[in-house]
Amino acid sequence: MTNTYLNIKKNILEVALERTNDRIAMIESALETARDSSNDDTKSSAGDKYETSREMIQQDINRYQGQLVEANKDLLQLTNITSAVGDKTDFVKLGSLVKTNVGLYFIATSIGAIKIGDNNVFVISAASPIGQLLLGRKIGESFLFNRLNQTILELY
């Protein structure tokens, strides 16, 4: 692996970890606020209104808990990728930086497009449609995505 692409991978992982940690902090804050609202909500004489309000707050709490579980899974996945950042591979897998004739893709969690130095990199999930197309492919192989034929030129 060339040093440049190793540095790009490290920088991508730093950005991904930072964004994931920020996401976790925001979810935890929203969850705490929802729990506080639930605890502060006192029973009024309008019982149905109280029950509806409590149920809506509980739905928010459940949604935030689900988001927190997913964000923590992403964090664990990124941590595992970080520990294997310099590993050589002959095929696209989780943690691969893939250079095609169209652009650079990093297989990790779904973050979207980021700029690392002069490079635009699409940080995508292995479960995404393009991630599924890329997994297991080798240098020189082609695939069709959004009616655009792409060829894998390099793999890091």
PDB file of C-alpha atoms in Angstrom:
ATOM      1  CA  MET A   1       0.000   0.000   0.000  1.00  0.00           C
ATOM      2  CA  THR A   2       1.358   3.375  -0.865  1.00  0.00           C
ATOM      3  CA  ASN A   3       1.886   5.695   2.054  1.00  0.00           C
ATOM      4  CA  THR A   4      -0.504   8.262   0.548  1.00  0.00           C
ATOM      5  CA  TYR A   5      -3.442   5.862   0.528  1.00  0.00           C
ATOM      6  CA  LEU A   6      -2.577   4.573   3.994  1.00  0.00           C
ATOM      7  CA  ASN A   7      -2.745   8.171   5.230  1.00  0.00           C
ATOM      8  CA  ILE A   8      -6.047   8.693   3.413  1.00  0.00           C
ATOM      9  CA  LYS A   9      -7.487   5.594   5.111  1.00  0.00           C
ATOM     10  CA  LYS A  10      -6.285   6.792   8.514  1.00  0.00           C
ATOM     11  CA  ASN A  11      -7.789  10.242   7.917  1.00  0.00           C
ATOM     12  CA  ILE A  12     -11.090   8.750   6.761  1.00  0.00           C
ATOM     13  CA  LEU A  13     -11.245   6.626   9.888  1.00  0.00           C
ATOM     14  CA  GLU A  14     -10.506   9.641  12.099  1.00  0.00           C
ATOM     15  CA  VAL A  15     -13.367  11.579  10.496  1.00  0.00           C
ATOM     16  CA  ALA A  16     -15.704   8.572  10.681  1.00  0.00           C
ATOM     17  CA  LEU A  17     -14.893   7.937  14.343  1.00  0.00           C
ATOM     18  CA  GLU A  18     -15.360  11.615  15.188  1.00  0.00           C
ATOM     19  CA  ARG A  19     -18.723  11.788  13.422  1.00  0.00           C
ATOM     20  CA  THR A  20     -19.890   8.544  15.015  1.00  0.00           C
ATOM     21  CA  ASN A  21     -18.853   9.700  18.495  1.00  0.00           C
ATOM     22  CA  ASP A  22     -20.644  13.021  17.883  1.00  0.00           C
ATOM     23  CA  ARG A  23     -23.744  11.103  16.770  1.00  0.00           C
ATOM     24  CA  ILE A  24     -23.621   8.963  19.917  1.00  0.00           C
ATOM     25  CA  ALA A  25     -23.304  12.075  22.114  1.00  0.00           C
ATOM     26  CA  MET A  26     -26.304  13.725  20.384  1.00  0.00           C
ATOM     27  CA  ILE A  27     -28.436  10.595  20.736  1.00  0.00           C
ATOM     28  CA  GLU A  28     -27.488  10.206  24.410  1.00  0.00           C
ATOM     29  CA  SER A  29     -28.372  13.862  25.026  1.00  0.00           C
ATOM     30  CA  ALA A  30     -31.753  13.481  23.296  1.00  0.00           C
ATOM     31  CA  LEU A  31     -32.400  10.282  25.224  1.00  0.00           C
ATOM     32  CA  GLU A  32     -31.611  11.996  28.518  1.00  0.00           C
ATOM     33  CA  THR A  33     -33.919  14.879  27.625  1.00  0.00           C
ATOM     34  CA  ALA A  34     -36.730  12.480  26.739  1.00  0.00           C
ATOM     35  CA  ARG A  35     -36.257  10.574  29.994  1.00  0.00           C
ATOM     36  CA  ASP A  36     -36.303  13.836  31.940  1.00  0.00           C
ATOM     37  CA  SER A  37     -39.531  14.821  30.164  1.00  0.00           C
ATOM     38  CA  SER A  38     -41.043  11.479  31.060  1.00  0.00           C
ATOM     39  CA  ASN A  39     -40.080  11.890  34.708  1.00  0.00           C
ATOM     40  CA  ASP A  40     -41.310  15.497  34.840  1.00  0.00           C
ATOM     41  CA  ASP A  41     -44.646  14.718  33.229  1.00  0.00           C
ATOM     42  CA  THR A  42     -47.114  14.682  36.117  1.00  0.00           C
ATOM     43  CA  LYS A  43     -50.538  13.129  36.010  1.00  0.00           C
ATOM     44  CA  SER A  44     -53.234  15.671  35.369  1.00  0.00           C
ATOM     45  CA  SER A  45     -56.989  15.435  35.668  1.00  0.00           C
ATOM     46  CA  ALA A  46     -57.131  14.858  31.917  1.00  0.00           C
ATOM     47  CA  GLY A  47     -56.023  11.221  32.108  1.00  0.00           C
ATOM     48  CA  ASP A  48     -56.177  10.472  28.385  1.00  0.00           C
ATOM     49  CA  LYS A  49     -54.036  13.486  27.550  1.00  0.00           C
ATOM     50  CA  TYR A  50     -51.474  12.381  30.136  1.00  0.00           C
ATOM     51  CA  GLU A  51     -51.371   8.832  28.795  1.00  0.00           C
ATOM     52  CA  THR A  52     -51.002  10.052  25.200  1.00  0.00           C
ATOM     53  CA  SER A  53     -48.142  12.351  26.203  1.00  0.00           C
ATOM     54  CA  ARG A  54     -46.392   9.590  28.152  1.00  0.00           C
ATOM     55  CA  GLU A  55     -46.791   7.185  25.218  1.00  0.00           C
ATOM     56  CA  MET A  56     -45.309   9.710  22.772  1.00  0.00           C
ATOM     57  CA  ILE A  57     -42.354  10.281  25.081  1.00  0.00           C
ATOM     58  CA  GLN A  58     -41.894   6.512  25.441  1.00  0.00           C
ATOM     59  CA  GLN A  59     -41.889   6.148  21.643  1.00  0.00           C
ATOM     60  CA  ASP A  60     -39.172   8.812  21.463  1.00  0.00           C
ATOM     61  CA  ILE A  61     -37.140   6.979  24.113  1.00  0.00           C
ATOM     62  CA  ASN A  62     -37.491   3.685  22.226  1.00  0.00           C
ATOM     63  CA  ARG A  63     -36.438   5.332  18.947  1.00  0.00           C
ATOM     64  CA  TYR A  64     -33.392   6.945  20.571  1.00  0.00           C
ATOM     65  CA  GLN A  65     -32.412   3.651  22.215  1.00  0.00           C
ATOM     66  CA  GLY A  66     -32.553   1.924  18.807  1.00  0.00           C
ATOM     67  CA  GLN A  67     -30.458   4.678  17.231  1.00  0.00           C
ATOM     68  CA  LEU A  68     -27.937   4.391  20.069  1.00  0.00           C
ATOM     69  CA  VAL A  69     -27.602   0.635  19.537  1.00  0.00           C
ATOM     70  CA  GLU A  70     -26.935   1.183  15.810  1.00  0.00           C
ATOM     71  CA  ALA A  71     -24.450   4.003  16.452  1.00  0.00           C
ATOM     72  CA  ASN A  72     -22.549   1.830  18.938  1.00  0.00           C
ATOM     73  CA  LYS A  73     -22.443  -0.993  16.351  1.00  0.00           C
ATOM     74  CA  ASP A  74     -20.968   1.495  13.861  1.00  0.00           C
ATOM     75  CA  LEU A  75     -18.388   2.580  16.445  1.00  0.00           C
ATOM     76  CA  LEU A  76     -17.364  -1.022  17.111  1.00  0.00           C
ATOM     77  CA  GLN A  77     -17.103  -1.699  13.375  1.00  0.00           C
ATOM     78  CA  LEU A  78     -14.918   1.389  12.867  1.00  0.00           C
ATOM     79  CA  THR A  79     -12.712   0.354  15.780  1.00  0.00           C
ATOM     80  CA  ASN A  80     -12.224  -3.076  14.218  1.00  0.00           C
ATOM     81  CA  ILE A  81     -11.353  -1.487  10.867  1.00  0.00           C
ATOM     82  CA  THR A  82      -8.859   0.846  12.568  1.00  0.00           C
ATOM     83  CA  SER A  83      -6.970  -2.111  13.997  1.00  0.00           C
ATOM     84  CA  ALA A  84      -6.592  -3.613  10.497  1.00  0.00           C
ATOM     85  CA  VAL A  85      -5.973  -0.401   8.529  1.00  0.00           C
ATOM     86  CA  GLY A  86      -2.668  -1.527   6.983  1.00  0.00           C
ATOM     87  CA  ASP A  87      -3.709  -5.079   6.109  1.00  0.00           C
ATOM     88  CA  LYS A  88      -3.252  -6.060   2.457  1.00  0.00           C
ATOM     89  CA  THR A  89      -6.165  -7.611   0.616  1.00  0.00           C
ATOM     90  CA  ASP A  90      -6.802  -8.870  -2.895  1.00  0.00           C
ATOM     91  CA  PHE A  91     -10.566  -8.275  -2.813  1.00  0.00           C
ATOM     92  CA  VAL A  92     -12.974  -5.625  -1.545  1.00  0.00           C
ATOM     93  CA  LYS A  93     -14.033  -6.131   2.066  1.00  0.00           C
ATOM     94  CA  LEU A  94     -14.976  -4.069   5.094  1.00  0.00           C
ATOM     95  CA  GLY A  95     -12.233  -1.459   5.556  1.00  0.00           C
ATOM     96  CA  SER A  96     -11.169  -1.419   1.899  1.00  0.00           C
ATOM     97  CA  LEU A  97     -10.372   1.803   0.101  1.00  0.00           C
ATOM     98  CA  VAL A  98     -11.447   1.239  -3.496  1.00  0.00           C
ATOM     99  CA  LYS A  99     -10.314   3.449  -6.375  1.00  0.00           C
ATOM    100  CA  THR A 100     -12.503   3.197  -9.482  1.00  0.00           C
ATOM    101  CA  ASN A 101     -12.510   5.156 -12.717  1.00  0.00           C
ATOM    102  CA  VAL A 102     -15.272   7.264 -11.108  1.00  0.00           C
ATOM    103  CA  GLY A 103     -13.921   7.885  -7.605  1.00  0.00           C
ATOM    104  CA  LEU A 104     -12.809   6.604  -4.226  1.00  0.00           C
ATOM    105  CA  TYR A 105     -14.999   4.466  -1.961  1.00  0.00           C
ATOM    106  CA  PHE A 106     -14.264   3.440   1.596  1.00  0.00           C
ATOM    107  CA  ILE A 107     -16.252   0.475   2.888  1.00  0.00           C
ATOM    108  CA  ALA A 108     -17.177   1.124   6.527  1.00  0.00           C
ATOM    109  CA  THR A 109     -20.315   2.794   7.834  1.00  0.00           C
ATOM    110  CA  SER A 110     -22.673   5.041   5.951  1.00  0.00           C
ATOM    111  CA  ILE A 111     -21.294   8.558   6.324  1.00  0.00           C
ATOM    112  CA  GLY A 112     -21.463   9.851   2.787  1.00  0.00           C
ATOM    113  CA  ALA A 113     -19.010  11.999   0.871  1.00  0.00           C
ATOM    114  CA  ILE A 114     -16.068  13.521   2.709  1.00  0.00           C
ATOM    115  CA  LYS A 115     -13.042  15.443   1.503  1.00  0.00           C
ATOM    116  CA  ILE A 116      -9.605  14.190   2.551  1.00  0.00           C
ATOM    117  CA  GLY A 117      -6.919  16.477   1.197  1.00  0.00           C
ATOM    118  CA  ASP A 118      -7.590  16.761  -2.536  1.00  0.00           C
ATOM    119  CA  ASN A 119      -9.650  13.555  -2.600  1.00  0.00           C
ATOM    120  CA  ASN A 120     -13.400  13.193  -2.439  1.00  0.00           C
ATOM    121  CA  VAL A 121     -14.184   9.882  -0.778  1.00  0.00           C
ATOM    122  CA  PHE A 122     -17.560   8.190  -0.502  1.00  0.00           C
ATOM    123  CA  VAL A 123     -17.715   6.446   2.878  1.00  0.00           C
ATOM    124  CA  ILE A 124     -20.320   3.747   2.401  1.00  0.00           C
ATOM    125  CA  SER A 125     -21.777   0.849   4.300  1.00  0.00           C
ATOM    126  CA  ALA A 126     -21.138  -2.701   3.136  1.00  0.00           C
ATOM    127  CA  ALA A 127     -24.917  -3.141   3.281  1.00  0.00           C
ATOM    128  CA  SER A 128     -25.585  -0.237   0.880  1.00  0.00           C
ATOM    129  CA  PRO A 129     -26.452  -1.022  -2.740  1.00  0.00           C
ATOM    130  CA  ILE A 130     -23.021   0.044  -4.016  1.00  0.00           C
ATOM    131  CA  GLY A 131     -21.324  -1.631  -1.062  1.00  0.00           C
ATOM    132  CA  GLN A 132     -23.011  -4.891  -2.023  1.00  0.00           C
ATOM    133  CA  LEU A 133     -21.802  -4.472  -5.597  1.00  0.00           C
ATOM    134  CA  LEU A 134     -18.224  -3.861  -4.473  1.00  0.00           C
ATOM    135  CA  LEU A 135     -17.810  -6.578  -1.834  1.00  0.00           C
ATOM    136  CA  GLY A 136     -15.656  -9.474  -3.004  1.00  0.00           C
ATOM    137  CA  ARG A 137     -14.586  -7.797  -6.263  1.00  0.00           C
ATOM    138  CA  LYS A 138     -10.950  -7.547  -7.356  1.00  0.00           C
ATOM    139  CA  ILE A 139      -8.799  -5.063  -9.271  1.00  0.00           C
ATOM    140  CA  GLY A 140      -9.847  -4.948 -12.928  1.00  0.00           C
ATOM    141  CA  GLU A 141     -13.422  -6.061 -12.302  1.00  0.00           C
ATOM    142  CA  SER A 142     -16.289  -3.859 -13.433  1.00  0.00           C
ATOM    143  CA  PHE A 143     -19.760  -3.210 -12.090  1.00  0.00           C
ATOM    144  CA  LEU A 144     -22.774  -1.122 -13.039  1.00  0.00           C
ATOM    145  CA  PHE A 145     -24.199   1.361 -10.544  1.00  0.00           C
ATOM    146  CA  ASN A 146     -26.758   4.059 -11.362  1.00  0.00           C
ATOM    147  CA  ARG A 147     -26.358   3.267 -15.068  1.00  0.00           C
ATOM    148  CA  LEU A 148     -22.646   4.074 -14.800  1.00  0.00           C
ATOM    149  CA  ASN A 149     -20.062   1.399 -15.542  1.00  0.00           C
ATOM    150  CA  GLN A 150     -17.172   1.477 -13.066  1.00  0.00           C
ATOM    151  CA  THR A 151     -13.931  -0.472 -13.026  1.00  0.00           C
ATOM    152  CA  ILE A 152     -11.851  -1.100  -9.920  1.00  0.00           C
ATOM    153  CA  LEU A 153      -8.410   0.372 -10.620  1.00  0.00           C
ATOM    154  CA  GLU A 154      -6.729   0.064  -7.228  1.00  0.00           C
ATOM    155  CA  LEU A 155      -7.468  -1.503  -3.874  1.00  0.00           C
ATOM    156  CA  TYR A 156      -6.016  -0.564  -0.486  1.00  0.00           C
TER     157      TYR A 156
END
